[in-house]
Structures are given as C-alpha cells and as structure tokens.
Amino acid sequence: RPEDEVHAMAIREQLYYDVRSSVDDEHAAMLERKNMIEKRKEEAERLAQERLKEEMLAKAAKEAARKAEEEARKAVEERKRRQEKAQMIQKKMEDMEKKKIMKAMGRSLDNLTEEDLAKLDADKLAKEHADKDKKKKEAAERKTKEMAKKLDYTFRAIAIEELPLIKKKYE
C-alpha cells in the first residue's frame, strides 16, 4: 500500500532527521566523553608518577637512614677498637713498669706469668721499692754515722794519749 510506504518514508525521513540533528549532540557528547577519559587517564598517570616519586623518595630516605646507621655503627666500633688498643697499651706500660720495679728490687722475672704480673699492683711495688731504698739509705747513713763516731773516738783517744807526750816535748 502506498499509504504505508508514505508513512514508512515519513518515519524514515523523521528518523534520518532525528539522526542528523542528534549527530552533532552525540558528536559533542562523544568528544566530551573522550576528553573526560583523557583527563582521567592523565590524572591516573599523574597519580602513578607521584606514587612512583614518593616511593623513590621513601626508598632514598630509607637508604640514607641505613647508611647513617651503618656509619654510626662503624664509628662506635672504631671508638671501641681505639679504646681497647689504648687499654692494651696502658696494660703493657704498667706491666713494663712492674717488671722494671721488680728488676730494680732484685726479684726474678723468669718464672713470673702474665697472671701473676696482672695481680701485682704497680703502686704497691713502687712503694715497696721506695721503702726498701729508704731503708738501705737509712742503714747506709747509720753505718756512716757509726763509722764517723768510731773515727772521732779514735782521734780523740789518740789526741788524749799523745797530749802528755806533746806537753813533755814542749816542756
């Protein structure tokens, strides 16, 4: 039927008109969706870059902290090593001083072990050595005084015995 054809044609024309008129709107909507998708994509990329940058900064900070901790640990170990070395040198110096004092006191060092040496007190040894020297000096002074006294007595005795002889000689 021709009416139906006319009607179908009218519907078709209306449809084409609607499509043509909506093409611009749909094109604008499609461009808007495209722009929105691009913005989302750019935002996602920006966020991913920020996250990556933050991760790199956190990693760098963690590495710096680890290095600082390692340096601090090394410094502590070095200080400890130096302190131990100084203590060892101090101990050797004290041992040498003890041996020197013992040698001066006439004691034997042959059968002296490190443990025995460690037990000895350098100050006590030095005091003992000083006391021993003081006693020797006092004994020597006493002996000298005794000898001087004996010599004085002897000279006096000689003088007393010779006095009458000298008097006779001058008379």
PDB file of N, CA and C in Angstrom, residues 76-138:
ATOM      1  N   VAL A  76      81.160   3.720  66.233  1.00  0.00           N
ATOM      2  CA  VAL A  76      81.153   3.119  67.576  1.00  0.00           C
ATOM      3  C   VAL A  76      82.195   2.005  67.646  1.00  0.00           C
ATOM      4  N   GLU A  77      82.234   1.164  66.604  1.00  0.00           N
ATOM      5  CA  GLU A  77      83.214   0.068  66.581  1.00  0.00           C
ATOM      6  C   GLU A  77      84.645   0.621  66.574  1.00  0.00           C
ATOM      7  N   GLU A  78      84.879   1.670  65.787  1.00  0.00           N
ATOM      8  CA  GLU A  78      86.215   2.268  65.716  1.00  0.00           C
ATOM      9  C   GLU A  78      86.611   2.843  67.072  1.00  0.00           C
ATOM     10  N   ARG A  79      85.662   3.531  67.720  1.00  0.00           N
ATOM     11  CA  ARG A  79      85.936   4.093  69.048  1.00  0.00           C
ATOM     12  C   ARG A  79      86.252   2.970  70.030  1.00  0.00           C
ATOM     13  N   LYS A  80      85.490   1.885  69.938  1.00  0.00           N
ATOM     14  CA  LYS A  80      85.708   0.742  70.834  1.00  0.00           C
ATOM     15  C   LYS A  80      87.086   0.125  70.586  1.00  0.00           C
ATOM     16  N   ARG A  81      87.441  -0.028  69.295  1.00  0.00           N
ATOM     17  CA  ARG A  81      88.758  -0.585  68.953  1.00  0.00           C
ATOM     18  C   ARG A  81      89.881   0.299  69.492  1.00  0.00           C
ATOM     19  N   ARG A  82      89.733   1.605  69.320  1.00  0.00           N
ATOM     20  CA  ARG A  82      90.763   2.524  69.817  1.00  0.00           C
ATOM     21  C   ARG A  82      90.874   2.454  71.331  1.00  0.00           C
ATOM     22  N   GLN A  83      89.721   2.368  71.985  1.00  0.00           N
ATOM     23  CA  GLN A  83      89.716   2.292  73.449  1.00  0.00           C
ATOM     24  C   GLN A  83      90.401   1.004  73.906  1.00  0.00           C
ATOM     25  N   GLU A  84      90.066  -0.112  73.247  1.00  0.00           N
ATOM     26  CA  GLU A  84      90.698  -1.389  73.600  1.00  0.00           C
ATOM     27  C   GLU A  84      92.205  -1.324  73.363  1.00  0.00           C
ATOM     28  N   LYS A  85      92.607  -0.689  72.251  1.00  0.00           N
ATOM     29  CA  LYS A  85      94.034  -0.572  71.944  1.00  0.00           C
ATOM     30  C   LYS A  85      94.727   0.276  73.009  1.00  0.00           C
ATOM     31  N   ALA A  86      94.090   1.376  73.396  1.00  0.00           N
ATOM     32  CA  ALA A  86      94.669   2.245  74.428  1.00  0.00           C
ATOM     33  C   ALA A  86      94.785   1.496  75.751  1.00  0.00           C
ATOM     34  N   GLN A  87      93.763   0.700  76.076  1.00  0.00           N
ATOM     35  CA  GLN A  87      93.806  -0.085  77.316  1.00  0.00           C
ATOM     36  C   GLN A  87      94.931  -1.114  77.255  1.00  0.00           C
ATOM     37  N   MET A  88      95.086  -1.753  76.084  1.00  0.00           N
ATOM     38  CA  MET A  88      96.141  -2.752  75.926  1.00  0.00           C
ATOM     39  C   MET A  88      97.518  -2.091  76.080  1.00  0.00           C
ATOM     40  N   ILE A  89      97.682  -0.924  75.453  1.00  0.00           N
ATOM     41  CA  ILE A  89      98.958  -0.205  75.564  1.00  0.00           C
ATOM     42  C   ILE A  89      99.204   0.194  77.012  1.00  0.00           C
ATOM     43  N   GLN A  90      98.160   0.675  77.682  1.00  0.00           N
ATOM     44  CA  GLN A  90      98.275   1.065  79.092  1.00  0.00           C
ATOM     45  C   GLN A  90      98.697  -0.132  79.941  1.00  0.00           C
ATOM     46  N   LYS A  91      98.073  -1.304  79.676  1.00  0.00           N
ATOM     47  CA  LYS A  91      98.405  -2.523  80.429  1.00  0.00           C
ATOM     48  C   LYS A  91      99.863  -2.905  80.190  1.00  0.00           C
ATOM     49  N   LYS A  92     100.308  -2.832  78.926  1.00  0.00           N
ATOM     50  CA  LYS A  92     101.699  -3.174  78.620  1.00  0.00           C
ATOM     51  C   LYS A  92     102.657  -2.224  79.326  1.00  0.00           C
ATOM     52  N   MET A  93     102.295  -0.940  79.334  1.00  0.00           N
ATOM     53  CA  MET A  93     103.148   0.044  80.014  1.00  0.00           C
ATOM     54  C   MET A  93     103.217  -0.273  81.510  1.00  0.00           C
ATOM     55  N   GLU A  94     102.067  -0.594  82.102  1.00  0.00           N
ATOM     56  CA  GLU A  94     102.042  -0.940  83.527  1.00  0.00           C
ATOM     57  C   GLU A  94     102.863  -2.195  83.794  1.00  0.00           C
ATOM     58  N   ASP A  95     102.721  -3.202  82.910  1.00  0.00           N
ATOM     59  CA  ASP A  95     103.498  -4.436  83.074  1.00  0.00           C
ATOM     60  C   ASP A  95     104.996  -4.148  82.981  1.00  0.00           C
ATOM     61  N   MET A  96     105.364  -3.286  82.020  1.00  0.00           N
ATOM     62  CA  MET A  96     106.782  -2.933  81.884  1.00  0.00           C
ATOM     63  C   MET A  96     107.272  -2.217  83.144  1.00  0.00           C
ATOM     64  N   GLU A  97     106.442  -1.330  83.671  1.00  0.00           N
ATOM     65  CA  GLU A  97     106.808  -0.603  84.895  1.00  0.00           C
ATOM     66  C   GLU A  97     106.971  -1.580  86.061  1.00  0.00           C
ATOM     67  N   LYS A  98     106.039  -2.546  86.164  1.00  0.00           N
ATOM     68  CA  LYS A  98     106.119  -3.549  87.238  1.00  0.00           C
ATOM     69  C   LYS A  98     107.413  -4.353  87.112  1.00  0.00           C
ATOM     70  N   LYS A  99     107.721  -4.776  85.878  1.00  0.00           N
ATOM     71  CA  LYS A  99     108.945  -5.557  85.659  1.00  0.00           C
ATOM     72  C   LYS A  99     110.181  -4.736  86.005  1.00  0.00           C
ATOM     73  N   LYS A 100     110.152  -3.459  85.625  1.00  0.00           N
ATOM     74  CA  LYS A 100     111.287  -2.578  85.909  1.00  0.00           C
ATOM     75  C   LYS A 100     111.490  -2.451  87.421  1.00  0.00           C
ATOM     76  N   ILE A 101     110.395  -2.253  88.148  1.00  0.00           N
ATOM     77  CA  ILE A 101     110.485  -2.119  89.609  1.00  0.00           C
ATOM     78  C   ILE A 101     110.978  -3.420  90.226  1.00  0.00           C
ATOM     79  N   MET A 102     110.423  -4.550  89.748  1.00  0.00           N
ATOM     80  CA  MET A 102     110.833  -5.851  90.301  1.00  0.00           C
ATOM     81  C   MET A 102     112.310  -6.112  90.023  1.00  0.00           C
ATOM     82  N   LYS A 103     112.747  -5.728  88.820  1.00  0.00           N
ATOM     83  CA  LYS A 103     114.156  -5.921  88.476  1.00  0.00           C
ATOM     84  C   LYS A 103     115.028  -5.053  89.383  1.00  0.00           C
ATOM     85  N   ALA A 104     114.588  -3.813  89.611  1.00  0.00           N
ATOM     86  CA  ALA A 104     115.342  -2.917  90.491  1.00  0.00           C
ATOM     87  C   ALA A 104     115.372  -3.448  91.917  1.00  0.00           C
ATOM     88  N   MET A 105     114.318  -4.177  92.305  1.00  0.00           N
ATOM     89  CA  MET A 105     114.262  -4.752  93.652  1.00  0.00           C
ATOM     90  C   MET A 105     115.062  -6.045  93.738  1.00  0.00           C
ATOM     91  N   GLY A 106     115.523  -6.530  92.572  1.00  0.00           N
ATOM     92  CA  GLY A 106     116.328  -7.743  92.568  1.00  0.00           C
ATOM     93  C   GLY A 106     115.498  -9.011  92.520  1.00  0.00           C
ATOM     94  N   ARG A 107     114.231  -8.880  92.189  1.00  0.00           N
ATOM     95  CA  ARG A 107     113.390 -10.083  92.098  1.00  0.00           C
ATOM     96  C   ARG A 107     113.534 -10.713  90.724  1.00  0.00           C
ATOM     97  N   SER A 108     113.325 -12.038  90.677  1.00  0.00           N
ATOM     98  CA  SER A 108     113.450 -12.780  89.427  1.00  0.00           C
ATOM     99  C   SER A 108     112.165 -12.628  88.606  1.00  0.00           C
ATOM    100  N   LEU A 109     112.343 -12.432  87.305  1.00  0.00           N
ATOM    101  CA  LEU A 109     111.199 -12.301  86.397  1.00  0.00           C
ATOM    102  C   LEU A 109     111.000 -13.563  85.565  1.00  0.00           C
ATOM    103  N   ASP A 110     111.921 -14.536  85.725  1.00  0.00           N
ATOM    104  CA  ASP A 110     111.901 -15.726  84.878  1.00  0.00           C
ATOM    105  C   ASP A 110     110.634 -16.551  85.038  1.00  0.00           C
ATOM    106  N   ASN A 111     110.239 -16.806  86.272  1.00  0.00           N
ATOM    107  CA  ASN A 111     109.084 -17.692  86.493  1.00  0.00           C
ATOM    108  C   ASN A 111     107.793 -16.898  86.736  1.00  0.00           C
ATOM    109  N   LEU A 112     107.771 -15.634  86.338  1.00  0.00           N
ATOM    110  CA  LEU A 112     106.602 -14.779  86.535  1.00  0.00           C
ATOM    111  C   LEU A 112     105.663 -14.923  85.332  1.00  0.00           C
ATOM    112  N   THR A 113     104.425 -15.335  85.586  1.00  0.00           N
ATOM    113  CA  THR A 113     103.445 -15.485  84.495  1.00  0.00           C
ATOM    114  C   THR A 113     102.697 -14.170  84.298  1.00  0.00           C
ATOM    115  N   GLU A 114     101.969 -14.095  83.180  1.00  0.00           N
ATOM    116  CA  GLU A 114     101.168 -12.897  82.894  1.00  0.00           C
ATOM    117  C   GLU A 114     100.119 -12.681  83.984  1.00  0.00           C
ATOM    118  N   GLU A 115      99.541 -13.795  84.464  1.00  0.00           N
ATOM    119  CA  GLU A 115      98.522 -13.696  85.521  1.00  0.00           C
ATOM    120  C   GLU A 115      99.129 -13.119  86.794  1.00  0.00           C
ATOM    121  N   ASP A 116     100.323 -13.628  87.160  1.00  0.00           N
ATOM    122  CA  ASP A 116     100.996 -13.117  88.361  1.00  0.00           C
ATOM    123  C   ASP A 116     101.313 -11.632  88.200  1.00  0.00           C
ATOM    124  N   LEU A 117     101.756 -11.282  87.004  1.00  0.00           N
ATOM    125  CA  LEU A 117     102.095  -9.893  86.726  1.00  0.00           C
ATOM    126  C   LEU A 117     100.853  -9.006  86.812  1.00  0.00           C
ATOM    127  N   ALA A 118      99.732  -9.523  86.316  1.00  0.00           N
ATOM    128  CA  ALA A 118      98.482  -8.757  86.357  1.00  0.00           C
ATOM    129  C   ALA A 118      98.015  -8.545  87.792  1.00  0.00           C
ATOM    130  N   LYS A 119      98.293  -9.522  88.666  1.00  0.00           N
ATOM    131  CA  LYS A 119      97.860  -9.415  90.066  1.00  0.00           C
ATOM    132  C   LYS A 119      98.667  -8.383  90.842  1.00  0.00           C
ATOM    133  N   LEU A 120      99.899  -8.151  90.389  1.00  0.00           N
ATOM    134  CA  LEU A 120     100.761  -7.201  91.096  1.00  0.00           C
ATOM    135  C   LEU A 120     100.242  -5.778  90.922  1.00  0.00           C
ATOM    136  N   ASP A 121     100.350  -5.008  91.982  1.00  0.00           N
ATOM    137  CA  ASP A 121      99.940  -3.606  91.940  1.00  0.00           C
ATOM    138  C   ASP A 121     101.194  -2.750  91.787  1.00  0.00           C
ATOM    139  N   ALA A 122     101.258  -1.996  90.690  1.00  0.00           N
ATOM    140  CA  ALA A 122     102.451  -1.192  90.398  1.00  0.00           C
ATOM    141  C   ALA A 122     102.710  -0.167  91.497  1.00  0.00           C
ATOM    142  N   ASP A 123     101.655   0.435  92.016  1.00  0.00           N
ATOM    143  CA  ASP A 123     101.836   1.437  93.079  1.00  0.00           C
ATOM    144  C   ASP A 123     102.418   0.799  94.335  1.00  0.00           C
ATOM    145  N   LYS A 124     101.896  -0.387  94.685  1.00  0.00           N
ATOM    146  CA  LYS A 124     102.418  -1.085  95.873  1.00  0.00           C
ATOM    147  C   LYS A 124     103.877  -1.464  95.667  1.00  0.00           C
ATOM    148  N   LEU A 125     104.162  -1.969  94.444  1.00  0.00           N
ATOM    149  CA  LEU A 125     105.549  -2.338  94.139  1.00  0.00           C
ATOM    150  C   LEU A 125     106.457  -1.113  94.236  1.00  0.00           C
ATOM    151  N   ALA A 126     106.014   0.001  93.685  1.00  0.00           N
ATOM    152  CA  ALA A 126     106.821   1.221  93.721  1.00  0.00           C
ATOM    153  C   ALA A 126     107.024   1.665  95.166  1.00  0.00           C
ATOM    154  N   LYS A 127     105.966   1.589  95.975  1.00  0.00           N
ATOM    155  CA  LYS A 127     106.069   1.974  97.393  1.00  0.00           C
ATOM    156  C   LYS A 127     107.029   1.035  98.120  1.00  0.00           C
ATOM    157  N   GLU A 128     106.873  -0.272  97.838  1.00  0.00           N
ATOM    158  CA  GLU A 128     107.754  -1.268  98.466  1.00  0.00           C
ATOM    159  C   GLU A 128     109.204  -0.995  98.072  1.00  0.00           C
ATOM    160  N   HIS A 129     109.404  -0.698  96.776  1.00  0.00           N
ATOM    161  CA  HIS A 129     110.751  -0.404  96.289  1.00  0.00           C
ATOM    162  C   HIS A 129     111.295   0.863  96.955  1.00  0.00           C
ATOM    163  N   ALA A 130     110.448   1.886  97.055  1.00  0.00           N
ATOM    164  CA  ALA A 130     110.872   3.139  97.694  1.00  0.00           C
ATOM    165  C   ALA A 130     111.194   2.898  99.169  1.00  0.00           C
ATOM    166  N   ASP A 131     110.354   2.096  99.837  1.00  0.00           N
ATOM    167  CA  ASP A 131     110.615   1.772 101.249  1.00  0.00           C
ATOM    168  C   ASP A 131     111.945   1.033 101.396  1.00  0.00           C
ATOM    169  N   LYS A 132     112.174   0.080 100.482  1.00  0.00           N
ATOM    170  CA  LYS A 132     113.412  -0.702 100.523  1.00  0.00           C
ATOM    171  C   LYS A 132     114.618   0.217 100.310  1.00  0.00           C
ATOM    172  N   ASP A 133     114.485   1.116  99.311  1.00  0.00           N
ATOM    173  CA  ASP A 133     115.573   2.072  99.062  1.00  0.00           C
ATOM    174  C   ASP A 133     115.786   2.980 100.267  1.00  0.00           C
ATOM    175  N   LYS A 134     114.700   3.417 100.873  1.00  0.00           N
ATOM    176  CA  LYS A 134     114.785   4.298 102.044  1.00  0.00           C
ATOM    177  C   LYS A 134     115.504   3.587 103.189  1.00  0.00           C
ATOM    178  N   LYS A 135     115.137   2.302 103.406  1.00  0.00           N
ATOM    179  CA  LYS A 135     115.793   1.523 104.472  1.00  0.00           C
ATOM    180  C   LYS A 135     117.279   1.356 104.183  1.00  0.00           C
ATOM    181  N   LYS A 136     117.622   1.077 102.912  1.00  0.00           N
ATOM    182  CA  LYS A 136     119.036   0.943 102.541  1.00  0.00           C
ATOM    183  C   LYS A 136     119.773   2.251 102.801  1.00  0.00           C
ATOM    184  N   LYS A 137     119.131   3.358 102.410  1.00  0.00           N
ATOM    185  CA  LYS A 137     119.753   4.665 102.595  1.00  0.00           C
ATOM    186  C   LYS A 137     119.934   4.961 104.080  1.00  0.00           C
ATOM    187  N   GLU A 138     118.879   4.675 104.869  1.00  0.00           N
ATOM    188  CA  GLU A 138     118.967   4.899 106.318  1.00  0.00           C
ATOM    189  C   GLU A 138     120.059   4.029 106.940  1.00  0.00           C
TER     190      GLU A 138
END
